Amino acid sequence: MITPVGILAVNASAFVMVHLEAFRIGIAACALVSGLVLNGLTAWWLLRLASRNAPPLFREYRMWAIGSAMLLVLVTAGAGGYLTYLGLRDPKRLPDALSVIVATFMIALPLAVSVAARRIAGIGGIIPVEEPPRKERSPRRGRGSLRSRIQGRL
């Protein structure tokens, strides 16, 4: 089972290398979309975290926060796609250091931002998961239940 998959992977890689100029734009576009999705989800989560932890401040600067997040997501994703495109210009120089560094940065950036924000917010774990709401307990009144007090008065 593994040998046929390996043979297919090698042949697919060779095909991409021979036609790298044609695949270059597609790979750069995929890097752009990937950057938009990963960084966009991270920015969305950070904006939700800010709206929960600092509601008055977030309400006052909401447009600035959303605008800044959008600009940052667009710039980082665009830079990642463009640098990927530049890194794939010569098939004889692959693996290219620029492509490897950009790909590593594009994967590490949203993860590092999420982990740092979770640490600052005091939330445990790496993956943002909605925690179920906790049930609040009503305060207890003195000794005994209400029924026993009512019966005691009768």
PDB file of C-alpha atoms in Angstrom:
ATOM      1  CA  MET A   1       0.000   0.000   0.000  1.00  0.00           C
ATOM      2  CA  ILE A   2       2.748   2.473   0.864  1.00  0.00           C
ATOM      3  CA  THR A   3       4.826   1.812  -2.261  1.00  0.00           C
ATOM      4  CA  PRO A   4       2.101   2.816  -4.756  1.00  0.00           C
ATOM      5  CA  VAL A   5       1.373   5.960  -2.745  1.00  0.00           C
ATOM      6  CA  GLY A   6       5.090   6.802  -2.715  1.00  0.00           C
ATOM      7  CA  ILE A   7       5.363   6.247  -6.455  1.00  0.00           C
ATOM      8  CA  LEU A   8       2.368   8.532  -7.058  1.00  0.00           C
ATOM      9  CA  ALA A   9       3.835  11.209  -4.769  1.00  0.00           C
ATOM     10  CA  VAL A  10       7.221  11.123  -6.540  1.00  0.00           C
ATOM     11  CA  ASN A  11       5.609  11.318  -9.973  1.00  0.00           C
ATOM     12  CA  ALA A  12       3.327  14.158  -8.883  1.00  0.00           C
ATOM     13  CA  SER A  13       6.311  16.036  -7.458  1.00  0.00           C
ATOM     14  CA  ALA A  14       8.277  15.525 -10.672  1.00  0.00           C
ATOM     15  CA  PHE A  15       5.309  16.779 -12.701  1.00  0.00           C
ATOM     16  CA  VAL A  16       5.033  19.900 -10.543  1.00  0.00           C
ATOM     17  CA  MET A  17       8.786  20.538 -10.827  1.00  0.00           C
ATOM     18  CA  VAL A  18       8.702  20.267 -14.628  1.00  0.00           C
ATOM     19  CA  HIS A  19       5.715  22.616 -14.811  1.00  0.00           C
ATOM     20  CA  LEU A  20       6.687  24.828 -11.879  1.00  0.00           C
ATOM     21  CA  GLU A  21       6.029  28.061 -13.751  1.00  0.00           C
ATOM     22  CA  ALA A  22       2.402  27.064 -14.250  1.00  0.00           C
ATOM     23  CA  PHE A  23       1.984  25.795 -10.666  1.00  0.00           C
ATOM     24  CA  ARG A  24       3.750  28.804  -9.159  1.00  0.00           C
ATOM     25  CA  ILE A  25       0.710  31.072  -9.330  1.00  0.00           C
ATOM     26  CA  GLY A  26      -1.598  28.369  -7.978  1.00  0.00           C
ATOM     27  CA  ILE A  27       0.690  27.588  -5.070  1.00  0.00           C
ATOM     28  CA  ALA A  28       1.040  31.299  -4.256  1.00  0.00           C
ATOM     29  CA  ALA A  29      -2.756  31.688  -4.431  1.00  0.00           C
ATOM     30  CA  CYS A  30      -3.162  28.730  -2.070  1.00  0.00           C
ATOM     31  CA  ALA A  31      -0.655  30.345   0.306  1.00  0.00           C
ATOM     32  CA  LEU A  32      -2.655  33.587   0.155  1.00  0.00           C
ATOM     33  CA  VAL A  33      -5.961  31.831   0.892  1.00  0.00           C
ATOM     34  CA  SER A  34      -4.363  29.778   3.655  1.00  0.00           C
ATOM     35  CA  GLY A  35      -2.939  32.927   5.237  1.00  0.00           C
ATOM     36  CA  LEU A  36      -6.315  34.668   5.017  1.00  0.00           C
ATOM     37  CA  VAL A  37      -8.081  31.747   6.677  1.00  0.00           C
ATOM     38  CA  LEU A  38      -5.545  31.020   9.425  1.00  0.00           C
ATOM     39  CA  ASN A  39      -4.821  34.648  10.289  1.00  0.00           C
ATOM     40  CA  GLY A  40      -8.475  35.620   9.870  1.00  0.00           C
ATOM     41  CA  LEU A  41      -9.661  32.959  12.297  1.00  0.00           C
ATOM     42  CA  THR A  42      -6.992  34.015  14.781  1.00  0.00           C
ATOM     43  CA  ALA A  43      -7.944  37.691  14.440  1.00  0.00           C
ATOM     44  CA  TRP A  44     -11.639  36.858  14.818  1.00  0.00           C
ATOM     45  CA  TRP A  45     -10.928  34.871  17.966  1.00  0.00           C
ATOM     46  CA  LEU A  46      -8.782  37.706  19.383  1.00  0.00           C
ATOM     47  CA  LEU A  47     -11.532  40.243  18.687  1.00  0.00           C
ATOM     48  CA  ARG A  48     -14.068  38.021  20.474  1.00  0.00           C
ATOM     49  CA  LEU A  49     -11.670  37.653  23.403  1.00  0.00           C
ATOM     50  CA  ALA A  50     -11.211  41.423  23.569  1.00  0.00           C
ATOM     51  CA  SER A  51     -14.973  42.013  23.436  1.00  0.00           C
ATOM     52  CA  ARG A  52     -15.488  39.633  26.378  1.00  0.00           C
ATOM     53  CA  ASN A  53     -12.586  40.748  28.558  1.00  0.00           C
ATOM     54  CA  ALA A  54     -12.787  44.512  27.977  1.00  0.00           C
ATOM     55  CA  PRO A  55     -16.305  45.342  26.768  1.00  0.00           C
ATOM     56  CA  PRO A  56     -16.258  49.125  27.383  1.00  0.00           C
ATOM     57  CA  LEU A  57     -12.862  49.552  25.770  1.00  0.00           C
ATOM     58  CA  PHE A  58     -13.804  47.288  22.865  1.00  0.00           C
ATOM     59  CA  ARG A  59     -17.081  49.165  22.291  1.00  0.00           C
ATOM     60  CA  GLU A  60     -15.247  52.481  22.184  1.00  0.00           C
ATOM     61  CA  TYR A  61     -12.518  51.327  19.770  1.00  0.00           C
ATOM     62  CA  ARG A  62     -14.447  48.603  17.911  1.00  0.00           C
ATOM     63  CA  MET A  63     -13.977  50.039  14.414  1.00  0.00           C
ATOM     64  CA  TRP A  64     -10.283  50.654  15.006  1.00  0.00           C
ATOM     65  CA  ALA A  65      -9.778  47.126  16.323  1.00  0.00           C
ATOM     66  CA  ILE A  66     -11.652  45.497  13.434  1.00  0.00           C
ATOM     67  CA  GLY A  67      -9.931  47.726  10.862  1.00  0.00           C
ATOM     68  CA  SER A  68      -6.492  47.029  12.320  1.00  0.00           C
ATOM     69  CA  ALA A  69      -7.167  43.295  12.434  1.00  0.00           C
ATOM     70  CA  MET A  70      -8.357  43.271   8.814  1.00  0.00           C
ATOM     71  CA  LEU A  71      -5.335  45.262   7.656  1.00  0.00           C
ATOM     72  CA  LEU A  72      -2.941  43.008   9.554  1.00  0.00           C
ATOM     73  CA  VAL A  73      -4.571  39.850   8.162  1.00  0.00           C
ATOM     74  CA  LEU A  74      -4.490  41.200   4.594  1.00  0.00           C
ATOM     75  CA  VAL A  75      -0.863  42.345   4.837  1.00  0.00           C
ATOM     76  CA  THR A  76       0.455  39.116   6.371  1.00  0.00           C
ATOM     77  CA  ALA A  77      -1.502  36.878   3.978  1.00  0.00           C
ATOM     78  CA  GLY A  78      -0.548  38.993   0.960  1.00  0.00           C
ATOM     79  CA  ALA A  79       3.101  39.026   1.966  1.00  0.00           C
ATOM     80  CA  GLY A  80       3.028  35.263   2.479  1.00  0.00           C
ATOM     81  CA  GLY A  81       1.522  34.649  -0.957  1.00  0.00           C
ATOM     82  CA  TYR A  82       3.902  37.052  -2.696  1.00  0.00           C
ATOM     83  CA  LEU A  83       7.009  35.724  -0.962  1.00  0.00           C
ATOM     84  CA  THR A  84       5.916  32.174  -1.785  1.00  0.00           C
ATOM     85  CA  TYR A  85       5.587  33.214  -5.431  1.00  0.00           C
ATOM     86  CA  LEU A  86       9.078  34.734  -5.358  1.00  0.00           C
ATOM     87  CA  GLY A  87      10.571  31.686  -3.653  1.00  0.00           C
ATOM     88  CA  LEU A  88       9.318  29.337  -6.386  1.00  0.00           C
ATOM     89  CA  ARG A  89      10.892  31.205  -9.317  1.00  0.00           C
ATOM     90  CA  ASP A  90      13.749  28.757  -9.990  1.00  0.00           C
ATOM     91  CA  PRO A  91      13.173  24.972  -9.807  1.00  0.00           C
ATOM     92  CA  LYS A  92      16.943  24.372  -9.607  1.00  0.00           C
ATOM     93  CA  ARG A  93      17.151  26.297  -6.341  1.00  0.00           C
ATOM     94  CA  LEU A  94      14.460  24.326  -4.559  1.00  0.00           C
ATOM     95  CA  PRO A  95      14.056  23.811  -1.673  1.00  0.00           C
ATOM     96  CA  ASP A  96      14.419  27.580  -1.424  1.00  0.00           C
ATOM     97  CA  ALA A  97      15.234  29.070   1.955  1.00  0.00           C
ATOM     98  CA  LEU A  98      12.774  31.921   1.417  1.00  0.00           C
ATOM     99  CA  SER A  99       9.898  29.531   0.727  1.00  0.00           C
ATOM    100  CA  VAL A 100      10.700  27.392   3.756  1.00  0.00           C
ATOM    101  CA  ILE A 101      10.996  30.411   6.065  1.00  0.00           C
ATOM    102  CA  VAL A 102       7.777  31.969   4.759  1.00  0.00           C
ATOM    103  CA  ALA A 103       5.860  28.687   5.087  1.00  0.00           C
ATOM    104  CA  THR A 104       7.153  28.179   8.629  1.00  0.00           C
ATOM    105  CA  PHE A 105       6.231  31.752   9.552  1.00  0.00           C
ATOM    106  CA  MET A 106       2.757  31.412   8.037  1.00  0.00           C
ATOM    107  CA  ILE A 107       2.101  28.316  10.138  1.00  0.00           C
ATOM    108  CA  ALA A 108       3.738  29.595  13.330  1.00  0.00           C
ATOM    109  CA  LEU A 109       2.246  33.118  13.386  1.00  0.00           C
ATOM    110  CA  PRO A 110      -1.409  32.248  14.097  1.00  0.00           C
ATOM    111  CA  LEU A 111      -0.409  29.500  16.520  1.00  0.00           C
ATOM    112  CA  ALA A 112       1.980  31.775  18.427  1.00  0.00           C
ATOM    113  CA  VAL A 113      -0.549  34.614  18.600  1.00  0.00           C
ATOM    114  CA  SER A 114      -3.274  32.255  19.834  1.00  0.00           C
ATOM    115  CA  VAL A 115      -1.049  30.685  22.486  1.00  0.00           C
ATOM    116  CA  ALA A 116       0.193  34.094  23.669  1.00  0.00           C
ATOM    117  CA  ALA A 117      -3.328  35.514  23.841  1.00  0.00           C
ATOM    118  CA  ARG A 118      -4.591  32.479  25.737  1.00  0.00           C
ATOM    119  CA  ARG A 119      -1.752  32.829  28.239  1.00  0.00           C
ATOM    120  CA  ILE A 120      -2.452  36.537  28.710  1.00  0.00           C
ATOM    121  CA  ALA A 121      -6.191  35.898  29.117  1.00  0.00           C
ATOM    122  CA  GLY A 122      -5.546  33.049  31.546  1.00  0.00           C
ATOM    123  CA  ILE A 123      -7.231  30.419  29.379  1.00  0.00           C
ATOM    124  CA  GLY A 124      -5.632  26.981  29.413  1.00  0.00           C
ATOM    125  CA  GLY A 125      -4.894  24.798  26.413  1.00  0.00           C
ATOM    126  CA  ILE A 126      -3.933  25.575  22.847  1.00  0.00           C
ATOM    127  CA  ILE A 127      -7.142  25.089  20.868  1.00  0.00           C
ATOM    128  CA  PRO A 128      -9.838  27.705  21.544  1.00  0.00           C
ATOM    129  CA  VAL A 129     -12.892  25.786  22.736  1.00  0.00           C
ATOM    130  CA  GLU A 130     -16.098  27.261  24.056  1.00  0.00           C
ATOM    131  CA  GLU A 131     -16.376  26.284  27.679  1.00  0.00           C
ATOM    132  CA  PRO A 132     -19.879  25.355  28.864  1.00  0.00           C
ATOM    133  CA  PRO A 133     -21.499  27.949  31.118  1.00  0.00           C
ATOM    134  CA  ARG A 134     -21.223  27.126  34.767  1.00  0.00           C
ATOM    135  CA  LYS A 135     -24.368  26.827  36.837  1.00  0.00           C
ATOM    136  CA  GLU A 136     -24.566  29.413  39.538  1.00  0.00           C
ATOM    137  CA  ARG A 137     -25.673  28.203  42.910  1.00  0.00           C
ATOM    138  CA  SER A 138     -28.118  30.247  44.895  1.00  0.00           C
ATOM    139  CA  PRO A 139     -26.850  31.276  48.309  1.00  0.00           C
ATOM    140  CA  ARG A 140     -27.973  29.028  51.157  1.00  0.00           C
ATOM    141  CA  ARG A 141     -30.039  30.419  53.931  1.00  0.00           C
ATOM    142  CA  GLY A 142     -29.098  29.453  57.427  1.00  0.00           C
ATOM    143  CA  ARG A 143     -29.738  25.925  58.704  1.00  0.00           C
ATOM    144  CA  GLY A 144     -32.369  23.591  57.321  1.00  0.00           C
ATOM    145  CA  SER A 145     -34.574  23.859  54.312  1.00  0.00           C
ATOM    146  CA  LEU A 146     -37.425  26.228  53.668  1.00  0.00           C
ATOM    147  CA  ARG A 147     -39.943  23.414  54.063  1.00  0.00           C
ATOM    148  CA  SER A 148     -38.686  22.508  57.547  1.00  0.00           C
ATOM    149  CA  ARG A 149     -38.842  26.134  58.628  1.00  0.00           C
ATOM    150  CA  ILE A 150     -42.393  26.515  57.388  1.00  0.00           C
ATOM    151  CA  GLN A 151     -43.455  23.314  59.126  1.00  0.00           C
ATOM    152  CA  GLY A 152     -41.767  24.470  62.320  1.00  0.00           C
ATOM    153  CA  ARG A 153     -43.838  27.642  62.352  1.00  0.00           C
ATOM    154  CA  LEU A 154     -47.127  25.841  61.909  1.00  0.00           C
TER     155      LEU A 154
END
